[in-house]
């Protein structure tokens, strides 16, 4: 009887332990490693996109075991192959690509949360990023609760948060989708879906820091390519702007268009229409393209694109590398 009782107790112990393990949450993976995998649909390289100035020189799928990796909505190039990718959950990923095979000095970490904030989608829906190379500061645009926040160099802390009056009434999912700090210190903000009229959305110009109280905005109108929405913007070395747009269609799937805007084209109360210089659509490697960045490499202008995989296994965190070369291409826009 004693042996039988001990056997039953042992069985109950192991069953209980098993039930505890099964019901316990799986701890998050905090790996800092980011790996590169070349997509199967990568064309022969180099590959000029249509008749425009963009030449695809490489491409990868970004992968990591980190539980919070993915969902990239903004991209910034720091120079020398160093990239910062920001997710729409306020997670920042940094890595350097030097030899087109592996990433170096990678990290994956959340943005600093200001006192009183919660780590929820409503509070941390980050969509855009801007940088001042002189001070080292960064600005992040958030939607849901529309804000623009300034961070100290290296994202050590959040310094200031602006809740612009000009963004009151914007759709919850149509906030500061694209954000740029221009060389003269002014800022451009693009809404993805705050409509002026069909096909035309709102843009804002700030002469001063939009994260500071009382910053005043002047509006302009933006006409994206038909059926597309703007997702990010970056400046070329000569001051012209590259605007990234995406589209999803149930029949044709995902596609993207890149437009170029003259340096002096954006001004208050004007309608800005980019000139399309590239269309990315299958069988070309393309996904939900949301981030664009410009860099210089050995005298060449490099354009980077990154995709938002929406944390879904059927989508990819694509990273595409282009050379911007107007040799033998139509005249400047």
Short mmCIF file of C-alpha atoms in Angstrom, two decimals:
data_model
loop_
_atom_site.label_atom_id
_atom_site.label_comp_id
_atom_site.label_asym_id
_atom_site.label_seq_id
_atom_site.Cartn_x
_atom_site.Cartn_y
_atom_site.Cartn_z
CA UNK A 1 0.00 0.00 0.00
CA UNK A 2 2.82 2.37 0.86
CA UNK A 3 4.55 1.73 -2.49
CA UNK A 4 1.24 2.27 -4.31
CA UNK A 5 0.63 5.54 -2.49
CA UNK A 6 4.14 6.77 -3.30
CA UNK A 7 3.63 5.83 -6.95
CA UNK A 8 0.37 7.80 -7.11
CA UNK A 9 1.98 10.81 -5.42
CA UNK A 10 4.88 10.64 -7.86
CA UNK A 11 2.47 10.50 -10.80
CA UNK A 12 0.50 13.46 -9.46
CA UNK A 13 3.74 15.39 -8.96
CA UNK A 14 4.90 14.85 -12.55
CA UNK A 15 1.43 15.52 -13.95
CA UNK A 16 1.25 18.70 -11.91
CA UNK A 17 4.71 19.78 -13.04
CA UNK A 18 3.81 19.08 -16.64
CA UNK A 19 0.63 21.10 -16.35
CA UNK A 20 2.60 24.00 -14.84
CA UNK A 21 5.15 23.94 -17.64
CA UNK A 22 2.45 23.76 -20.30
CA UNK A 23 0.56 26.72 -18.84
CA UNK A 24 3.64 28.87 -18.20
CA UNK A 25 4.38 31.62 -20.76
CA UNK A 26 7.35 31.05 -23.02
CA UNK A 27 10.03 33.58 -22.08
CA UNK A 28 10.89 36.07 -24.85
CA UNK A 29 13.98 35.54 -26.96
CA UNK A 30 16.36 38.46 -26.49
CA UNK A 31 18.96 37.48 -29.11
CA UNK A 32 20.82 40.48 -30.53
CA UNK A 33 21.94 38.65 -33.68
CA UNK A 34 20.57 39.73 -37.07
CA UNK A 35 21.29 37.48 -40.04
CA UNK A 36 21.10 37.99 -43.78
CA UNK A 37 19.53 35.58 -46.26
CA UNK A 38 19.41 36.23 -49.98
CA UNK A 39 15.86 35.94 -51.35
CA UNK A 40 15.16 33.37 -54.01
CA UNK A 41 13.56 35.97 -56.31
CA UNK A 42 16.66 38.18 -56.43
CA UNK A 43 17.43 38.95 -60.12
CA UNK A 44 20.86 38.84 -61.68
CA UNK A 45 22.91 41.72 -60.30
CA UNK A 46 23.41 44.55 -60.99
CA UNK A 47 19.84 45.13 -62.18
CA UNK A 48 18.55 48.52 -63.37
CA UNK A 49 14.91 49.09 -62.47
CA UNK A 50 13.20 50.09 -65.69
CA UNK A 51 14.82 53.10 -67.35
CA UNK A 52 15.30 55.03 -64.11
CA UNK A 53 18.36 55.83 -62.00
CA UNK A 54 18.00 52.97 -59.50
CA UNK A 55 20.25 49.95 -59.94
CA UNK A 56 19.70 47.02 -57.58
CA UNK A 57 23.10 45.91 -56.35
CA UNK A 58 22.10 43.52 -53.53
CA UNK A 59 19.22 42.34 -51.38
CA UNK A 60 18.52 40.20 -48.35
CA UNK A 61 15.87 38.96 -45.99
CA UNK A 62 16.62 40.15 -42.45
CA UNK A 63 16.09 37.50 -39.81
CA UNK A 64 16.53 37.21 -36.05
CA UNK A 65 15.41 34.89 -33.26
CA UNK A 66 14.57 37.96 -31.17
CA UNK A 67 10.89 37.88 -30.21
CA UNK A 68 10.39 41.57 -31.06
CA UNK A 69 12.20 41.61 -34.40
CA UNK A 70 10.36 42.80 -37.52
CA UNK A 71 7.60 45.21 -38.42
CA UNK A 72 9.98 47.86 -39.78
CA UNK A 73 8.32 51.17 -40.65
CA UNK A 74 11.30 53.51 -40.94
CA UNK A 75 14.95 53.35 -41.96
CA UNK A 76 17.96 55.64 -41.52
CA UNK A 77 21.53 55.34 -42.84
CA UNK A 78 24.25 56.49 -40.43
CA UNK A 79 27.13 56.10 -42.90
CA UNK A 80 29.69 53.37 -43.64
CA UNK A 81 26.98 50.74 -44.06
CA UNK A 82 25.43 51.39 -40.63
CA UNK A 83 21.61 51.20 -40.67
CA UNK A 84 18.91 51.85 -38.07
CA UNK A 85 15.51 50.24 -38.67
CA UNK A 86 12.53 51.21 -36.51
CA UNK A 87 9.50 48.97 -36.03
CA UNK A 88 5.91 50.12 -35.55
CA UNK A 89 6.17 48.82 -31.96
CA UNK A 90 8.93 51.26 -30.93
CA UNK A 91 11.70 48.65 -31.32
CA UNK A 92 14.98 49.84 -32.83
CA UNK A 93 17.33 47.49 -34.69
CA UNK A 94 20.85 48.55 -35.62
CA UNK A 95 23.36 46.73 -37.79
CA UNK A 96 26.24 47.30 -40.20
CA UNK A 97 26.69 45.63 -43.58
CA UNK A 98 30.28 45.70 -44.82
CA UNK A 99 30.91 42.51 -46.78
CA UNK A 100 27.42 41.62 -48.06
CA UNK A 101 27.44 38.37 -46.10
CA UNK A 102 26.90 39.07 -42.41
CA UNK A 103 25.82 41.92 -40.14
CA UNK A 104 28.17 43.52 -37.63
CA UNK A 105 27.54 45.24 -34.30
CA UNK A 106 23.83 44.42 -34.33
CA UNK A 107 21.39 45.24 -31.56
CA UNK A 108 17.62 45.07 -30.99
CA UNK A 109 16.19 47.25 -28.23
CA UNK A 110 13.06 49.26 -27.32
CA UNK A 111 13.00 53.03 -27.47
CA UNK A 112 13.07 54.72 -24.06
CA UNK A 113 9.54 55.06 -22.65
CA UNK A 114 8.73 58.40 -21.02
CA UNK A 115 7.43 58.49 -17.46
CA UNK A 116 3.70 57.82 -17.32
CA UNK A 117 3.52 56.04 -20.67
CA UNK A 118 2.47 52.48 -21.22
CA UNK A 119 4.05 49.97 -23.56
CA UNK A 120 0.90 49.53 -25.65
CA UNK A 121 0.26 49.75 -29.38
CA UNK A 122 -1.61 53.00 -28.87
CA UNK A 123 1.34 54.59 -27.06
CA UNK A 124 4.20 53.04 -29.05
CA UNK A 125 3.04 53.02 -32.70
CA UNK A 126 6.22 54.52 -34.16
CA UNK A 127 6.13 55.12 -37.92
CA UNK A 128 8.88 57.55 -38.96
CA UNK A 129 12.37 58.73 -38.04
CA UNK A 130 14.55 61.80 -38.67
CA UNK A 131 18.11 62.63 -37.60
CA UNK A 132 20.33 65.67 -37.15
CA UNK A 133 23.94 64.65 -37.95
CA UNK A 134 25.34 67.72 -36.16
CA UNK A 135 23.69 67.33 -32.74
CA UNK A 136 23.19 63.56 -33.06
CA UNK A 137 19.54 63.87 -32.00
CA UNK A 138 16.68 61.81 -33.44
CA UNK A 139 12.97 62.53 -33.94
CA UNK A 140 10.33 59.80 -34.07
CA UNK A 141 6.79 60.20 -35.40
CA UNK A 142 4.02 58.25 -33.66
CA UNK A 143 0.46 57.62 -34.78
CA UNK A 144 -2.69 56.46 -32.94
CA UNK A 145 -1.89 59.18 -30.39
CA UNK A 146 -0.20 61.57 -32.80
CA UNK A 147 3.11 62.82 -31.46
CA UNK A 148 6.64 63.73 -32.53
CA UNK A 149 9.28 62.92 -29.93
CA UNK A 150 12.91 64.03 -29.77
CA UNK A 151 15.62 61.71 -28.43
CA UNK A 152 19.14 62.48 -27.29
CA UNK A 153 22.13 61.07 -29.23
CA UNK A 154 22.26 57.27 -29.32
CA UNK A 155 18.63 57.23 -28.10
CA UNK A 156 19.88 57.50 -24.52
CA UNK A 157 16.70 59.24 -23.37
CA UNK A 158 13.55 60.97 -24.59
CA UNK A 159 14.02 64.73 -24.38
CA UNK A 160 10.73 66.28 -25.51
CA UNK A 161 7.36 65.32 -26.95
CA UNK A 162 5.22 67.48 -29.20
CA UNK A 163 1.50 66.91 -29.79
CA UNK A 164 1.04 69.14 -32.82
CA UNK A 165 -2.29 70.92 -33.11
CA UNK A 166 -2.03 70.58 -36.89
CA UNK A 167 -2.32 66.79 -36.51
CA UNK A 168 -5.53 66.85 -34.46
CA UNK A 169 -8.23 64.98 -36.35
CA UNK A 170 -5.85 62.94 -38.45
CA UNK A 171 -6.90 59.27 -38.83
CA UNK A 172 -5.51 57.04 -36.09
CA UNK A 173 -3.57 55.04 -38.68
CA UNK A 174 -2.76 58.07 -40.81
CA UNK A 175 -0.28 59.98 -38.69
CA UNK A 176 3.33 61.02 -39.27
CA UNK A 177 4.11 58.22 -41.72
CA UNK A 178 7.12 60.06 -43.18
CA UNK A 179 9.35 62.54 -41.35
CA UNK A 180 12.43 64.44 -42.53
CA UNK A 181 14.74 67.01 -40.99
CA UNK A 182 16.12 69.19 -43.79
CA UNK A 183 19.61 70.66 -43.87
CA UNK A 184 18.26 74.11 -42.96
CA UNK A 185 16.79 72.73 -39.72
CA UNK A 186 13.16 72.66 -40.88
CA UNK A 187 11.01 69.52 -40.74
CA UNK A 188 8.63 67.86 -43.18
CA UNK A 189 5.80 65.62 -41.98
CA UNK A 190 3.65 63.53 -44.33
CA UNK A 191 0.33 61.95 -43.37
CA UNK A 192 -0.39 58.63 -45.01
CA UNK A 193 -4.15 59.11 -45.23
CA UNK A 194 -5.34 62.54 -44.00
CA UNK A 195 -7.12 63.51 -47.19
CA UNK A 196 -7.56 66.95 -48.68
CA UNK A 197 -9.50 65.42 -51.55
CA UNK A 198 -9.40 62.00 -53.24
CA UNK A 199 -5.79 61.05 -53.95
CA UNK A 200 -4.34 64.09 -52.14
CA UNK A 201 -3.10 64.06 -48.54
CA UNK A 202 -1.76 66.59 -46.05
CA UNK A 203 1.88 67.51 -45.46
CA UNK A 204 3.27 69.86 -42.82
CA UNK A 205 6.31 72.15 -42.74
CA UNK A 206 7.85 73.12 -39.40
CA UNK A 207 10.44 75.87 -39.37
CA UNK A 208 11.33 74.86 -35.81
CA UNK A 209 11.50 71.66 -33.76
CA UNK A 210 8.01 70.05 -33.83
CA UNK A 211 8.72 68.31 -30.50
CA UNK A 212 8.81 71.67 -28.72
CA UNK A 213 5.64 73.32 -27.36
CA UNK A 214 4.10 75.92 -29.61
CA UNK A 215 5.78 74.79 -32.83
CA UNK A 216 3.77 76.16 -35.75
CA UNK A 217 3.06 74.20 -38.92
CA UNK A 218 2.30 75.35 -42.43
CA UNK A 219 0.45 72.91 -44.66
CA UNK A 220 0.97 71.70 -48.21
CA UNK A 221 -0.82 69.07 -50.28
CA UNK A 222 0.72 65.85 -51.55
CA UNK A 223 -0.44 63.74 -54.49
CA UNK A 224 0.99 60.22 -54.31
CA UNK A 225 0.97 57.99 -57.40
CA UNK A 226 -2.58 56.81 -58.05
CA UNK A 227 -3.58 53.97 -55.73
CA UNK A 228 -0.46 54.35 -53.55
CA UNK A 229 0.29 55.87 -50.14
CA UNK A 230 3.50 57.48 -48.95
CA UNK A 231 5.42 55.50 -46.32
CA UNK A 232 8.81 57.23 -45.97
CA UNK A 233 11.06 59.94 -47.38
CA UNK A 234 14.81 60.60 -47.59
CA UNK A 235 17.08 63.33 -48.95
CA UNK A 236 19.63 62.89 -51.73
CA UNK A 237 23.01 64.62 -51.33
CA UNK A 238 21.93 67.44 -53.68
CA UNK A 239 18.79 68.19 -51.65
CA UNK A 240 16.24 66.44 -53.83
CA UNK A 241 13.91 64.04 -52.01
CA UNK A 242 13.07 60.40 -52.62
CA UNK A 243 9.57 59.38 -51.55
CA UNK A 244 8.58 55.75 -51.02
CA UNK A 245 5.00 54.62 -51.65
CA UNK A 246 3.29 51.26 -51.23
CA UNK A 247 0.14 49.56 -52.45
CA UNK A 248 -1.65 46.31 -51.72
CA UNK A 249 -4.07 44.78 -54.19
CA UNK A 250 -5.85 41.47 -53.65
CA UNK A 251 -5.24 40.48 -57.27
CA UNK A 252 -1.76 41.83 -58.07
CA UNK A 253 -0.41 41.71 -54.48
CA UNK A 254 2.10 44.22 -53.11
CA UNK A 255 4.01 46.83 -55.09
CA UNK A 256 5.97 50.01 -54.44
CA UNK A 257 6.78 53.22 -56.29
CA UNK A 258 9.67 55.58 -55.64
CA UNK A 259 9.24 59.21 -56.62
CA UNK A 260 11.67 62.10 -56.76
CA UNK A 261 10.84 65.64 -55.63
CA UNK A 262 12.81 68.78 -56.48
CA UNK A 263 14.53 70.39 -53.50
CA UNK A 264 12.48 73.59 -53.75
CA UNK A 265 9.15 72.00 -54.69
CA UNK A 266 7.71 71.80 -51.17
CA UNK A 267 6.31 75.07 -49.89
CA UNK A 268 3.19 76.16 -47.99
CA UNK A 269 -0.13 75.91 -49.84
CA UNK A 270 1.31 74.15 -52.90
CA UNK A 271 0.42 70.78 -54.40
CA UNK A 272 3.47 68.50 -54.53
CA UNK A 273 3.50 65.67 -57.09
CA UNK A 274 6.57 63.40 -57.22
CA UNK A 275 8.00 62.12 -60.47
CA UNK A 276 8.01 58.31 -60.39
CA UNK A 277 11.47 56.91 -61.11
CA UNK A 278 10.94 53.25 -60.17
CA UNK A 279 8.13 50.73 -59.80
CA UNK A 280 8.78 47.55 -57.82
CA UNK A 281 6.35 44.71 -58.44
CA UNK A 282 6.54 40.91 -58.78
CA UNK A 283 8.52 39.07 -60.02
CA UNK A 284 10.94 41.70 -58.67
CA UNK A 285 11.57 41.12 -54.94
CA UNK A 286 9.08 43.37 -53.16
CA UNK A 287 6.98 43.28 -50.02
CA UNK A 288 5.29 45.87 -47.79
CA UNK A 289 7.99 48.49 -48.39
CA UNK A 290 7.91 51.13 -45.63
CA UNK A 291 11.41 52.51 -45.08
CA UNK A 292 13.87 54.38 -47.33
CA UNK A 293 17.33 55.77 -46.54
CA UNK A 294 20.16 57.39 -48.50
CA UNK A 295 23.90 56.88 -47.90
CA UNK A 296 27.25 57.45 -49.62
CA UNK A 297 29.65 54.60 -50.34
CA UNK A 298 33.00 55.01 -52.13
CA UNK A 299 31.74 58.02 -54.05
CA UNK A 300 28.41 56.43 -54.96
CA UNK A 301 24.92 57.37 -53.75
CA UNK A 302 23.25 54.36 -52.16
CA UNK A 303 19.51 53.97 -51.59
CA UNK A 304 18.23 51.43 -49.06
CA UNK A 305 14.68 50.08 -48.79
CA UNK A 306 13.23 47.95 -46.00
CA UNK A 307 9.89 46.13 -45.75
CA UNK A 308 7.45 45.76 -42.86
CA UNK A 309 6.63 42.06 -42.46
CA UNK A 310 3.72 42.85 -40.10
CA UNK A 311 5.15 40.09 -37.87
CA UNK A 312 3.65 37.51 -40.25
CA UNK A 313 5.48 34.40 -41.47
CA UNK A 314 4.07 34.90 -44.99
CA UNK A 315 5.81 38.28 -45.32
CA UNK A 316 9.49 39.24 -45.30
CA UNK A 317 11.70 41.88 -43.74
CA UNK A 318 13.28 42.59 -47.11
CA UNK A 319 16.31 44.88 -47.29
CA UNK A 320 17.21 46.11 -50.78
CA UNK A 321 20.34 48.04 -51.74
CA UNK A 322 20.38 50.27 -54.84
CA UNK A 323 22.89 52.57 -56.46
CA UNK A 324 21.39 55.88 -57.56
CA UNK A 325 22.99 56.62 -60.92
CA UNK A 326 21.61 59.10 -63.43
CA UNK A 327 24.22 58.28 -66.09
CA UNK A 328 22.45 57.54 -69.39
CA UNK A 329 19.11 58.35 -67.76
CA UNK A 330 16.61 61.09 -68.54
CA UNK A 331 17.48 64.64 -67.35
CA UNK A 332 17.12 65.83 -63.75
CA UNK A 333 13.62 66.26 -62.43
#
